[in-house]
C-alpha cells in the first residue's frame, strides 16, 4: 500500500496534525459533527475547524455534509484507515515513553541542609542507588535556601513548612522542633515559665536556611507566639548548637530527630514542653513527578525510608514526643 500522502495529492504542503486525525476518526465513527464534539468534550465549531484544516493540509475533500448526516468520501475512507494506523503508532510511542519515565536513570541532583543531609538524607540516598542501579545521585548541602530549578537541582529536601506557593512539594514525614537544655543550665539559670521568658535566657541561635535569625515562632495548641532570642553562642550548624546545649551553654530549639538521643539519655531535657515549632520534612521539586522517573522514584523512596526508619519521634519512643 502506498503512503497516505501519495494517494491524497501531490500538492500537499505539510503533514496533518495528530489531533486533526484523531478528530476526523471520531467524526467518521459518529457520522456527526455534534456527536463527535460531545465525545471529544469540544464544541462543534472546534470539530469543524479541525476537519477543515485537515482537508486543507491533505488537499482533499474528506466528508460530504448534509443537514442530517456526514458521509465519508472515497478519499476520506482511505485517510480514515491510514489515520487509525498512524494514531495507533502514536499511542504505542507514548506508551513506550511512559515506560521510560517509570524507569529511573541518569543523574539525580539533590540538595539539603548540612546536618539533616549528613545524618538522615545521605544514608537514605545510599540505599536508593542500591535499589536502582541505573540511577546516580549527587547530594549537595547548604546553609542557605536553594533555588531548585535555577541552580539545576532535581530535588531539595527541606525541614520546615515555609515553602513558596509556586513550588511543587510533597510531605515526606511529620516533624517538629522542641525547646531543650541541659539539667546543669536549668539548675544554674532556672527554667523559663513562659515563651516571653526565653528573651532573658541564653539561647543558642542557629542560622537556618530560610528563617529569620534569632526569631523563634512557637505554637501550643491553637496559640502562636513569637519571641526574639539571643545568647553568647550562635552557629549555622545545628549539630554544634546541640553539643553546646548538652554542655550547659543554653537553650536550643531543634527537631526531635536531632535531639532524640540526648533526650533519651537525659543529657538534655524538655523546656516549655507544651510549646513546639512545626518543622515537617518536605521534598521540593521543579517538575511534576509523572514527568520524571528519577524524581518520582526518589521522592517515593524517601517517603518509604522515613516511614520505615522510625523518623517519627513518637514511633521511635523519644521522651515527650507523643504529647508535644
Coordinates of C-alpha atoms in Angstrom, one line a residue:
X1 CA 0.0 0.0 0.0
X2 CA 1.3 3.4 -0.9
X3 CA 1.6 6.1 1.8
X4 CA -1.4 8.2 2.6
X5 CA 0.3 11.4 1.4
X6 CA 0.9 9.9 -2.1
X7 CA -2.7 8.8 -2.5
X8 CA -4.2 12.1 -1.4
X9 CA -2.4 14.6 -3.5
X10 CA 0.9 15.6 -4.9
X11 CA 0.1 19.2 -3.7
X12 CA 0.4 18.5 0.0
X13 CA 2.2 21.4 1.7
X14 CA 2.6 20.0 5.3
X15 CA 1.8 16.9 7.3
X16 CA -1.5 16.8 9.1
X17 CA -1.6 17.3 12.9
X18 CA -2.2 14.2 15.0
X19 CA -5.1 16.0 16.8
X20 CA -6.8 16.6 13.4
X21 CA -6.5 13.0 12.5
X22 CA -8.0 12.0 15.9
X23 CA -10.9 14.4 15.5
X24 CA -11.6 13.1 12.0
X25 CA -11.7 9.4 13.1
X26 CA -14.3 10.3 15.7
X27 CA -16.4 12.2 13.2
X28 CA -16.3 9.2 10.9
X29 CA -17.3 6.8 13.7
X30 CA -20.1 9.0 14.9
X31 CA -21.2 10.2 11.4
X32 CA -22.0 13.5 13.1
X33 CA -20.1 16.7 14.0
X34 CA -22.3 17.3 17.0
X35 CA -21.9 13.8 18.4
X36 CA -18.1 13.8 17.8
X37 CA -17.9 17.1 19.7
X38 CA -19.8 15.6 22.6
X39 CA -17.4 12.6 22.8
X40 CA -14.3 14.9 22.5
X41 CA -15.6 17.4 25.0
X42 CA -15.3 20.1 22.4
X43 CA -17.6 22.5 20.5
X44 CA -19.0 21.6 17.1
X45 CA -17.2 24.7 15.8
X46 CA -13.9 23.3 17.0
X47 CA -14.5 20.0 15.3
X48 CA -15.5 21.7 12.1
X49 CA -12.3 23.8 12.2
X50 CA -10.1 20.8 12.7
X51 CA -11.7 18.9 9.8
X52 CA -11.3 22.0 7.6
X53 CA -7.6 22.3 8.5
X54 CA -7.1 18.6 7.8
X55 CA -8.7 18.9 4.4
X56 CA -6.5 21.9 3.6
X57 CA -3.4 20.1 4.7
X58 CA -4.2 17.0 2.6
X59 CA -5.8 19.0 -0.3
X60 CA -8.7 16.6 -0.5
X61 CA -12.4 16.6 0.4
X62 CA -12.9 14.1 3.2
X63 CA -16.6 14.4 4.1
X64 CA -19.9 15.2 2.5
X65 CA -22.1 17.3 4.9
X66 CA -25.8 17.3 4.8
X67 CA -28.3 18.7 7.3
X68 CA -28.8 15.3 9.0
X69 CA -25.7 13.3 8.3
X70 CA -22.0 13.2 7.5
X71 CA -20.9 10.9 4.7
X72 CA -17.3 9.9 4.0
X73 CA -15.8 10.4 0.6
X74 CA -13.7 7.8 -1.2
X75 CA -10.5 9.8 -0.3
X76 CA -11.9 10.1 3.2
X77 CA -12.2 6.4 3.6
X78 CA -8.5 6.0 2.6
X79 CA -7.5 8.7 5.0
X80 CA -9.6 7.2 7.8
X81 CA -7.8 3.8 7.6
X82 CA -4.4 5.4 7.5
X83 CA -5.3 7.7 10.4
X84 CA -6.2 4.7 12.5
X85 CA -2.8 3.2 11.8
X86 CA -1.0 6.4 12.5
X87 CA -2.8 7.1 15.7
X88 CA -2.1 3.5 16.9
X89 CA 1.6 4.1 16.3
X90 CA 1.5 7.4 18.2
X91 CA -0.3 5.7 21.1
X92 CA 2.4 3.0 21.2
X93 CA 5.1 5.6 21.1
X94 CA 3.5 7.4 24.1
X95 CA 3.3 4.1 26.0
X96 CA 6.9 3.4 25.4
X97 CA 7.9 6.9 26.5
X98 CA 5.8 6.4 29.6
X99 CA 7.7 3.2 30.4
X100 CA 11.0 5.0 30.2
X101 CA 9.6 7.6 32.6
X102 CA 8.9 4.8 35.0
X103 CA 12.5 3.6 34.9
X104 CA 14.8 5.8 36.9
X105 CA 18.0 6.5 35.0
X106 CA 20.7 9.2 34.9
X107 CA 21.9 11.8 37.4
X108 CA 19.6 12.9 40.3
X109 CA 20.8 16.2 41.9
X110 CA 19.7 16.6 45.5
X111 CA 20.2 19.5 47.9
X112 CA 19.7 19.6 51.6
X113 CA 20.8 21.4 54.8
X114 CA 24.1 20.4 56.4
X115 CA 23.1 18.3 59.5
X116 CA 19.9 16.7 58.1
X117 CA 21.7 16.0 54.9
X118 CA 24.6 14.2 56.6
X119 CA 22.7 12.3 59.3
X120 CA 19.5 11.4 57.5
X121 CA 19.4 12.1 53.8
X122 CA 22.8 10.7 52.9
X123 CA 22.2 7.2 54.3
X124 CA 18.8 7.1 52.6
X125 CA 20.3 8.1 49.2
X126 CA 22.9 5.3 49.6
X127 CA 20.1 2.8 49.8
X128 CA 18.3 4.5 46.9
X129 CA 21.1 3.8 44.4
X130 CA 21.5 0.3 45.8
X131 CA 17.9 -0.4 44.8
X132 CA 18.1 1.4 41.5
X133 CA 21.5 0.7 39.8
X134 CA 20.6 2.9 36.8
X135 CA 20.5 6.0 39.0
X136 CA 23.4 8.2 40.0
X137 CA 22.8 10.7 42.9
X138 CA 24.8 13.8 43.7
X139 CA 24.0 15.3 47.1
X140 CA 25.0 18.9 47.9
X141 CA 24.4 20.5 51.3
X142 CA 24.0 24.2 52.0
X143 CA 23.3 26.6 54.9
X144 CA 21.1 28.7 52.6
X145 CA 17.8 28.3 50.7
X146 CA 18.3 26.7 47.3
X147 CA 16.7 27.9 44.0
X148 CA 15.8 24.3 42.9
X149 CA 15.2 25.0 39.2
X150 CA 17.6 27.9 38.8
X151 CA 20.5 26.0 40.3
X152 CA 19.8 22.8 38.4
X153 CA 18.6 20.6 41.2
X154 CA 16.0 17.9 40.7
X155 CA 15.1 17.7 44.4
X156 CA 15.5 19.7 47.6
X157 CA 14.9 18.1 51.0
X158 CA 13.7 20.8 53.4
X159 CA 12.9 20.8 57.1
X160 CA 10.2 23.4 57.8
X161 CA 6.8 24.3 56.5
X162 CA 7.6 27.7 54.9
X163 CA 7.5 26.8 51.2
X164 CA 6.8 29.3 48.5
X165 CA 3.4 28.6 46.8
X166 CA 4.9 28.4 43.3
X167 CA 6.9 25.3 44.2
X168 CA 5.8 21.7 44.0
X169 CA 6.2 19.9 47.3
X170 CA 5.3 16.6 49.0
X171 CA 5.5 16.0 52.7
X172 CA 7.9 13.2 53.5
X173 CA 7.5 12.9 57.3
X174 CA 5.9 14.7 60.2
X175 CA 8.4 16.6 62.4
X176 CA 8.5 19.4 64.9
X177 CA 11.2 21.3 66.8
X178 CA 11.3 21.4 70.6
X179 CA 13.0 23.5 73.3
X180 CA 15.5 21.8 75.4
X181 CA 18.5 22.4 77.7
X182 CA 21.0 20.6 79.9
X183 CA 19.9 20.0 83.5
X184 CA 23.1 21.9 84.6
X185 CA 22.0 25.0 82.7
X186 CA 18.5 24.9 84.2
X187 CA 19.9 24.4 87.7
X188 CA 22.1 27.5 87.2
X189 CA 19.7 29.8 85.3
X190 CA 16.3 28.4 86.2
X191 CA 13.6 27.2 83.7
X192 CA 11.6 29.6 81.7
X193 CA 7.9 29.6 82.6
X194 CA 6.5 31.4 79.5
X195 CA 7.6 31.9 75.9
X196 CA 8.4 35.6 76.7
X197 CA 10.9 34.4 79.4
X198 CA 13.1 33.0 76.6
X199 CA 14.2 36.5 75.7
X200 CA 16.1 36.8 79.0
X201 CA 17.8 33.4 78.7
X202 CA 20.9 32.2 77.0
X203 CA 19.6 30.8 73.7
X204 CA 21.7 29.0 71.1
X205 CA 20.7 30.6 67.9
X206 CA 21.1 28.7 64.6
X207 CA 21.1 30.4 61.2
X208 CA 18.5 28.3 59.4
X209 CA 18.3 28.2 55.6
X210 CA 15.2 30.3 55.3
X211 CA 14.3 31.6 58.8
X212 CA 14.9 35.0 60.4
X213 CA 18.0 34.8 62.6
X214 CA 17.1 34.7 66.3
X215 CA 13.3 34.7 65.8
X216 CA 11.5 31.6 67.3
X217 CA 7.9 31.0 66.3
X218 CA 6.2 28.6 68.7
X219 CA 2.8 27.0 69.0
X220 CA 0.8 25.5 71.8
X221 CA -2.5 24.1 70.6
X222 CA -4.1 26.9 68.6
X223 CA -2.0 29.6 70.2
X224 CA 1.1 31.1 68.3
X225 CA 3.8 33.2 69.9
X226 CA 7.0 34.7 68.5
X227 CA 10.0 35.7 70.6
X228 CA 13.3 37.3 69.7
X229 CA 16.1 35.4 71.4
X230 CA 19.8 35.9 71.8
X231 CA 22.8 34.3 73.5
X232 CA 26.6 34.2 73.7
X233 CA 26.8 31.4 71.1
X234 CA 25.3 31.1 67.6
X235 CA 26.1 29.0 64.6
X236 CA 24.9 27.9 61.1
X237 CA 25.1 24.3 62.1
X238 CA 22.6 22.6 64.3
X239 CA 24.9 19.8 65.5
X240 CA 27.2 22.3 67.1
X241 CA 24.3 24.0 68.8
X242 CA 23.1 20.7 70.2
X243 CA 26.5 20.0 71.6
X244 CA 26.7 23.4 73.2
X245 CA 23.3 22.8 74.8
X246 CA 24.5 19.4 76.1
X247 CA 27.5 21.3 77.6
X248 CA 25.1 23.5 79.6
X249 CA 25.6 26.7 77.5
X250 CA 21.9 27.5 76.9
X251 CA 18.5 26.6 75.4
X252 CA 18.3 25.2 71.9
X253 CA 15.3 24.8 69.5
X254 CA 15.9 21.6 67.5
X255 CA 14.0 18.9 65.7
X256 CA 13.2 15.8 67.7
X257 CA 15.2 13.6 65.2
X258 CA 18.2 15.8 66.1
X259 CA 18.0 15.8 69.9
X260 CA 16.3 12.4 70.4
X261 CA 19.4 10.6 71.7
X262 CA 20.2 13.5 74.1
X263 CA 16.7 13.5 75.4
X264 CA 16.7 9.7 75.8
X265 CA 20.0 9.7 77.7
X266 CA 19.0 12.7 79.9
X267 CA 21.8 14.9 78.7
X268 CA 19.0 17.3 77.6
X269 CA 15.5 17.8 79.0
X270 CA 12.5 19.5 77.5
X271 CA 11.8 23.2 78.3
X272 CA 8.3 24.6 78.0
X273 CA 7.1 21.1 76.8
X274 CA 3.7 22.4 75.7
X275 CA 5.3 24.6 73.0
X276 CA 6.8 23.4 69.7
X277 CA 7.6 24.6 66.2
X278 CA 6.2 22.8 63.3
X279 CA 9.0 21.7 61.0
X280 CA 7.8 18.9 58.8
X281 CA 10.1 17.3 56.2
X282 CA 9.3 18.1 52.6
X283 CA 10.6 17.1 49.1
X284 CA 10.5 20.2 46.8
X285 CA 11.0 19.7 43.1
X286 CA 10.6 21.8 39.9
X287 CA 8.7 19.3 37.7
X288 CA 5.7 17.1 38.3
X289 CA 6.5 13.6 39.3
X290 CA 4.9 11.9 36.4
X291 CA 7.3 13.7 34.0
X292 CA 10.5 12.3 35.6
X293 CA 11.1 8.8 36.8
X294 CA 14.2 9.7 38.7
X295 CA 12.4 12.4 40.7
X296 CA 9.3 10.3 41.3
X297 CA 11.3 7.3 42.4
X298 CA 13.5 9.5 44.7
X299 CA 10.5 11.1 46.4
X300 CA 8.6 7.8 46.8
X301 CA 11.7 6.1 48.2
X302 CA 12.4 8.9 50.7
X303 CA 8.8 8.7 51.9
X304 CA 9.2 4.9 52.5
X305 CA 12.6 5.4 54.1
X306 CA 11.3 7.9 56.6
X307 CA 8.3 5.8 57.4
X308 CA 10.3 2.6 58.0
X309 CA 13.4 4.1 59.6
X310 CA 11.4 5.4 62.6
X311 CA 12.0 9.0 62.0
X312 CA 8.6 9.7 63.5
X313 CA 9.7 10.7 67.0
X314 CA 6.6 9.3 68.7
X315 CA 7.1 5.9 66.9
X316 CA 10.7 6.0 67.9
X317 CA 9.9 6.3 71.6
X318 CA 11.6 9.7 72.1
X319 CA 10.5 11.2 75.5
X320 CA 7.8 13.8 75.3
X321 CA 7.2 13.3 71.6
X322 CA 3.7 12.0 71.8
X323 CA 2.4 14.8 73.9
X324 CA 4.3 17.6 72.0

